[in-house]
C-alpha cells in the first residue's frame, strides 16, 4: 500500500488476514477462529484501524480501548455486562466504550472494520 498522507483503500472481503487466536480461557462455546489485519496505526500505537474476522462461537470480551466497528458480513449478538444486548448485521455501525465487558455470540461467519483508540499503546 502507498503510505501517502491521503490514505488508501482495501477490498475488505478479499483482504488477507493473519491468525489472531482468542485466548482459550475466553472461549465459552464452539471453536471460534479469529483473524485480522492492521491497516494503519498511529505513531504512538494508541489508534489502530483494521479488519477482524471470526467463525461462529461465543467468547468473553472486555474492552481496554474505545472501539467503533462497521459490520461487513455475518451476524453477531453482543451481550454487555450491563444487560443490554446488541444485534449486529452487515451495514451496522456500533461503538463500545473502554471498560465494558461482554459476551460475543457469532451466529454466522463475521467480518468487521474497526477503529480502536486507547489511553496506552495497543498490543496489536
Coordinates of N, CA and C in Angstrom, one line a residue:
X1 N 0.8 -1.2 0.0 CA 0.0 0.0 0.0 C 0.9 1.2 0.0
X2 N 0.4 2.3 -0.7 CA 1.1 3.6 -0.7 C 0.8 4.2 0.6
X3 N 1.8 4.7 1.3 CA 1.7 5.3 2.6 C 1.5 6.8 2.6
X4 N 0.9 7.4 1.5 CA 0.7 8.8 1.4 C -0.2 9.3 2.5
X5 N -0.1 10.6 2.8 CA -1.0 11.1 3.9 C -2.4 11.2 3.6
X6 N -2.8 10.8 2.4 CA -4.2 10.9 2.0 C -4.9 9.6 2.1
X7 N -4.2 8.6 2.6 CA -4.9 7.3 2.9 C -4.8 6.3 1.8
X8 N -5.6 5.3 1.9 CA -5.6 4.2 0.9 C -6.9 3.5 1.0
X9 N -7.1 2.5 0.2 CA -8.3 1.7 0.3 C -7.9 0.2 0.2
X10 N -8.9 -0.6 0.6 CA -8.7 -2.1 0.6 C -10.0 -2.7 0.4
X11 N -10.0 -3.8 -0.4 CA -11.3 -4.6 -0.5 C -11.4 -5.5 0.7
X12 N -12.3 -5.1 1.6 CA -12.4 -5.7 2.9 C -12.7 -7.2 2.8
X13 N -13.5 -7.6 2.0 CA -13.9 -9.0 1.9 C -12.8 -9.9 1.3
X14 N -11.9 -9.3 0.5 CA -10.7 -10.0 -0.1 C -9.4 -9.8 0.7
X15 N -9.4 -9.0 1.7 CA -8.2 -8.7 2.5 C -7.6 -10.0 3.1
X16 N -6.3 -10.1 2.9 CA -5.6 -11.3 3.5 C -5.4 -11.0 5.0
X17 N -5.8 -11.9 5.9 CA -5.8 -11.7 7.3 C -4.8 -12.7 7.9
X18 N -4.3 -12.4 9.1 CA -3.4 -13.2 9.9 C -4.2 -13.8 11.0
X19 N -3.8 -15.0 11.5 CA -4.4 -15.6 12.7 C -4.2 -14.7 13.9
X20 N -5.3 -14.4 14.5 CA -5.4 -13.7 15.8 C -6.1 -14.5 16.8
X21 N -5.6 -15.6 17.3 CA -6.3 -16.6 18.1 C -6.8 -15.9 19.4
X22 N -8.0 -16.3 19.7 CA -8.6 -15.9 21.0 C -8.0 -16.7 22.1
X23 N -7.7 -16.1 23.3 CA -7.2 -16.9 24.4 C -8.2 -18.0 24.8
X24 N -7.8 -19.2 25.0 CA -8.6 -20.3 25.2 C -9.6 -20.1 26.4
X25 N -9.1 -19.4 27.4 CA -9.9 -19.1 28.6 C -11.1 -18.1 28.3
X26 N -11.1 -17.4 27.2 CA -12.1 -16.5 26.8 C -13.3 -17.2 26.1
X27 N -13.0 -18.4 25.5 CA -14.0 -19.1 24.6 C -15.0 -19.8 25.5
X28 N -16.3 -19.5 25.2 CA -17.4 -20.1 26.0 C -18.0 -21.3 25.3
X29 N -18.3 -21.2 24.0 CA -18.9 -22.3 23.2 C -18.2 -22.3 21.8
X30 N -18.2 -23.5 21.3 CA -17.7 -23.7 19.9 C -16.2 -23.5 19.9
X31 N -15.7 -23.3 18.7 CA -14.3 -23.1 18.5 C -14.0 -21.9 17.6
X32 N -14.4 -20.7 18.0 CA -14.3 -19.6 17.1 C -12.8 -19.3 16.8
X33 N -12.6 -19.1 15.5 CA -11.2 -18.8 14.9 C -11.2 -17.4 14.5
X34 N -10.4 -16.6 15.1 CA -10.3 -15.2 14.8 C -9.1 -14.9 13.9
X35 N -9.2 -13.9 13.1 CA -8.1 -13.4 12.3 C -8.2 -11.9 12.1
X36 N -7.1 -11.3 11.7 CA -7.2 -9.8 11.5 C -6.1 -9.3 10.7
X37 N -6.2 -8.0 10.4 CA -5.1 -7.2 9.8 C -5.1 -5.8 10.2
X38 N -4.0 -5.2 10.4 CA -3.9 -3.8 10.8 C -3.7 -3.0 9.5
X39 N -4.5 -2.0 9.3 CA -4.4 -1.2 8.1 C -3.6 0.0 8.3
X40 N -3.7 0.6 9.5 CA -2.9 1.7 9.9 C -2.8 1.8 11.4
X41 N -1.8 2.5 11.9 CA -1.6 2.6 13.4 C -0.9 4.0 13.6
X42 N -1.3 4.7 14.6 CA -0.7 6.0 14.9 C 0.7 5.7 15.4
X43 N 1.6 6.8 15.3 CA 2.9 6.6 15.8 C 3.1 6.2 17.2
X44 N 2.2 6.7 18.1 CA 2.2 6.3 19.5 C 1.6 5.0 19.8
X45 N 1.0 4.3 18.8 CA 0.4 3.0 19.0 C -1.0 3.0 19.7
X46 N -1.6 4.2 19.9 CA -2.8 4.3 20.6 C -4.1 4.2 19.7
X47 N -3.9 4.5 18.4 CA -5.0 4.4 17.5 C -4.7 3.4 16.4
X48 N -5.6 2.5 16.2 CA -5.4 1.4 15.3 C -6.6 1.2 14.4
X49 N -6.4 1.1 13.1 CA -7.6 0.8 12.2 C -7.3 -0.6 11.5
X50 N -8.3 -1.4 11.4 CA -8.1 -2.7 10.8 C -9.3 -3.5 10.4
X51 N -9.1 -4.7 10.2 CA -10.2 -5.7 9.8 C -10.1 -6.8 10.8
X52 N -11.2 -7.3 11.2 CA -11.2 -8.5 12.1 C -12.3 -9.5 11.6
X53 N -12.1 -10.7 11.8 CA -12.9 -11.8 11.2 C -13.0 -12.9 12.2
X54 N -14.1 -13.6 12.3 CA -14.2 -14.7 13.3 C -15.3 -15.7 12.8
X55 N -15.0 -17.0 13.0 CA -16.0 -18.0 12.8 C -17.0 -18.1 13.9
X56 N -18.1 -18.9 13.8 CA -19.1 -18.9 14.8 C -18.6 -19.5 16.1
X57 N -19.2 -19.1 17.2 CA -18.9 -19.5 18.6 C -19.2 -18.3 19.5
X58 N -18.9 -18.5 20.8 CA -19.1 -17.4 21.7 C -17.8 -17.3 22.6
X59 N -17.6 -16.0 23.0 CA -16.4 -15.8 23.8 C -16.6 -14.5 24.7
X60 N -15.9 -14.4 25.7 CA -15.9 -13.2 26.6 C -15.0 -12.2 26.0
X61 N -15.4 -10.9 26.1 CA -14.5 -9.8 25.6 C -14.7 -8.6 26.5
X62 N -13.6 -8.0 27.1 CA -13.6 -6.9 27.9 C -12.7 -5.8 27.2
X63 N -13.4 -4.6 26.9 CA -12.7 -3.6 26.1 C -11.7 -2.8 27.0
X64 N -10.4 -2.7 26.6 CA -9.4 -1.9 27.2 C -9.2 -0.7 26.3
X65 N -10.0 -0.4 25.4 CA -9.9 0.7 24.4 C -11.3 1.0 23.9
X66 N -11.5 2.2 23.4 CA -12.8 2.5 22.7 C -12.7 2.0 21.3
X67 N -13.8 1.4 20.9 CA -13.9 0.8 19.6 C -15.1 1.1 18.8
X68 N -14.9 1.5 17.5 CA -16.0 1.8 16.6 C -15.9 0.7 15.5
X69 N -17.0 0.0 15.2 CA -16.9 -1.0 14.2 C -18.0 -0.8 13.1
X70 N -17.7 -1.3 11.9 CA -18.7 -1.4 10.9 C -18.8 -2.9 10.4
X71 N -19.9 -3.5 10.5 CA -20.1 -4.9 10.1 C -20.1 -5.0 8.6
X72 N -19.3 -5.9 8.1 CA -19.2 -6.1 6.7 C -19.9 -7.4 6.3
X73 N -19.8 -8.4 7.1 CA -20.5 -9.7 6.8 C -20.8 -10.4 8.1
X74 N -21.8 -11.3 8.1 CA -22.1 -12.1 9.2 C -23.1 -11.5 10.2
X75 N -23.3 -12.2 11.3 CA -24.3 -11.8 12.3 C -23.7 -12.1 13.7
X76 N -23.9 -11.1 14.6 CA -23.4 -11.3 16.0 C -24.4 -10.7 17.0
X77 N -24.4 -11.3 18.2 CA -25.1 -10.7 19.3 C -24.0 -10.4 20.3
X78 N -24.0 -9.1 20.8 CA -23.1 -8.7 21.8 C -23.9 -8.5 23.1
X79 N -23.7 -9.3 24.1 CA -24.4 -9.2 25.4 C -23.5 -8.4 26.3
X80 N -23.8 -7.2 26.6 CA -23.0 -6.4 27.5 C -23.3 -6.7 29.0
X81 N -22.3 -6.6 29.8 CA -22.4 -6.9 31.2 C -23.6 -6.1 31.9
X82 N -23.9 -4.9 31.3 CA -25.0 -4.1 31.8 C -26.4 -4.7 31.6
X83 N -26.4 -5.8 30.8 CA -27.7 -6.4 30.5 C -28.2 -6.1 29.1
X84 N -27.7 -5.1 28.5 CA -28.1 -4.7 27.1 C -27.5 -5.7 26.1
X85 N -28.4 -6.1 25.1 CA -27.9 -6.9 24.0 C -28.0 -6.1 22.7
X86 N -26.9 -6.2 21.9 CA -26.8 -5.5 20.7 C -26.6 -6.6 19.6
X87 N -27.6 -6.6 18.6 CA -27.5 -7.5 17.5 C -27.0 -6.7 16.3
X88 N -26.0 -7.2 15.6 CA -25.4 -6.5 14.5 C -25.3 -7.4 13.3
X89 N -25.6 -6.7 12.1 CA -25.7 -7.4 10.8 C -24.9 -6.4 9.8
X90 N -24.7 -6.9 8.6 CA -23.9 -6.1 7.7 C -24.6 -4.7 7.5
X91 N -23.7 -3.7 7.5 CA -24.1 -2.3 7.3 C -24.3 -1.6 8.6
X92 N -24.3 -2.3 9.7 CA -24.5 -1.7 11.1 C -23.1 -1.1 11.5
X93 N -23.2 0.0 12.2 CA -22.0 0.6 12.9 C -22.3 0.6 14.4
X94 N -21.3 0.3 15.2 CA -21.5 0.3 16.7 C -20.3 0.9 17.3
X95 N -20.5 1.4 18.5 CA -19.4 1.9 19.3 C -19.5 1.3 20.7
X96 N -18.3 0.8 21.2 CA -18.2 0.2 22.5 C -17.1 1.0 23.3
X97 N -17.5 1.4 24.5 CA -16.5 2.2 25.3 C -15.6 1.3 26.1
X98 N -14.4 1.8 26.3 CA -13.4 1.1 27.1 C -14.0 0.9 28.5
X99 N -13.7 -0.3 29.1 CA -14.2 -0.7 30.4 C -15.4 -1.5 30.4
X100 N -16.1 -1.7 29.3 CA -17.3 -2.5 29.2 C -16.8 -4.0 29.1
X101 N -17.6 -4.9 29.6 CA -17.4 -6.3 29.5 C -18.6 -6.9 28.7
X102 N -18.3 -8.0 28.0 CA -19.4 -8.6 27.1 C -19.1 -10.0 26.8
X103 N -20.2 -10.6 26.2 CA -20.1 -11.9 25.6 C -20.5 -11.8 24.2
X104 N -19.6 -12.2 23.3 CA -19.9 -12.1 21.8 C -20.4 -13.5 21.4
X105 N -21.6 -13.6 20.7 CA -22.0 -14.8 20.1 C -22.1 -14.6 18.6
X106 N -21.2 -15.2 17.9 CA -21.2 -15.1 16.5 C -22.0 -16.2 15.9
X107 N -23.1 -15.8 15.2 CA -24.0 -16.7 14.6 C -23.6 -17.2 13.2
X108 N -23.1 -16.3 12.5 CA -22.6 -16.5 11.1 C -21.3 -15.9 10.9
X109 N -20.4 -16.5 10.2 CA -19.0 -16.0 10.0 C -19.1 -14.5 9.9
X110 N -18.3 -13.8 10.7 CA -18.4 -12.4 10.9 C -17.1 -11.7 10.5
X111 N -17.3 -10.5 9.8 CA -16.2 -9.7 9.5 C -16.5 -8.2 9.7
X112 N -15.6 -7.5 10.3 CA -15.8 -6.1 10.7 C -14.6 -5.2 10.3
X113 N -14.8 -4.0 10.0 CA -13.8 -3.0 10.0 C -13.8 -2.3 11.4
X114 N -12.7 -1.9 11.9 CA -12.7 -1.3 13.2 C -11.7 -0.2 13.3
X115 N -12.0 0.7 14.3 CA -11.1 1.8 14.8 C -11.0 1.6 16.3
X116 N -9.8 1.5 16.8 CA -9.6 1.3 18.2 C -8.8 2.5 18.7
X117 N -9.2 3.1 19.9 CA -8.5 4.3 20.4 C -8.3 4.0 21.9
X118 N -7.0 4.0 22.4 CA -6.7 3.6 23.7 C -5.9 4.6 24.4
X119 N -5.9 4.7 25.8 CA -5.0 5.6 26.5 C -3.5 5.1 26.5
X120 N -3.3 3.9 26.2 CA -2.0 3.3 26.2 C -1.8 2.6 24.8
X121 N -0.5 2.4 24.4 CA -0.3 1.7 23.1 C -1.0 0.3 23.1
X122 N -1.7 0.0 22.0 CA -2.4 -1.2 21.8 C -1.4 -2.4 21.5
X123 N -1.8 -3.6 21.9 CA -0.9 -4.7 21.7 C -1.0 -5.3 20.3
X124 N -1.9 -4.8 19.4 CA -2.0 -5.3 18.1 C -1.7 -4.3 17.0

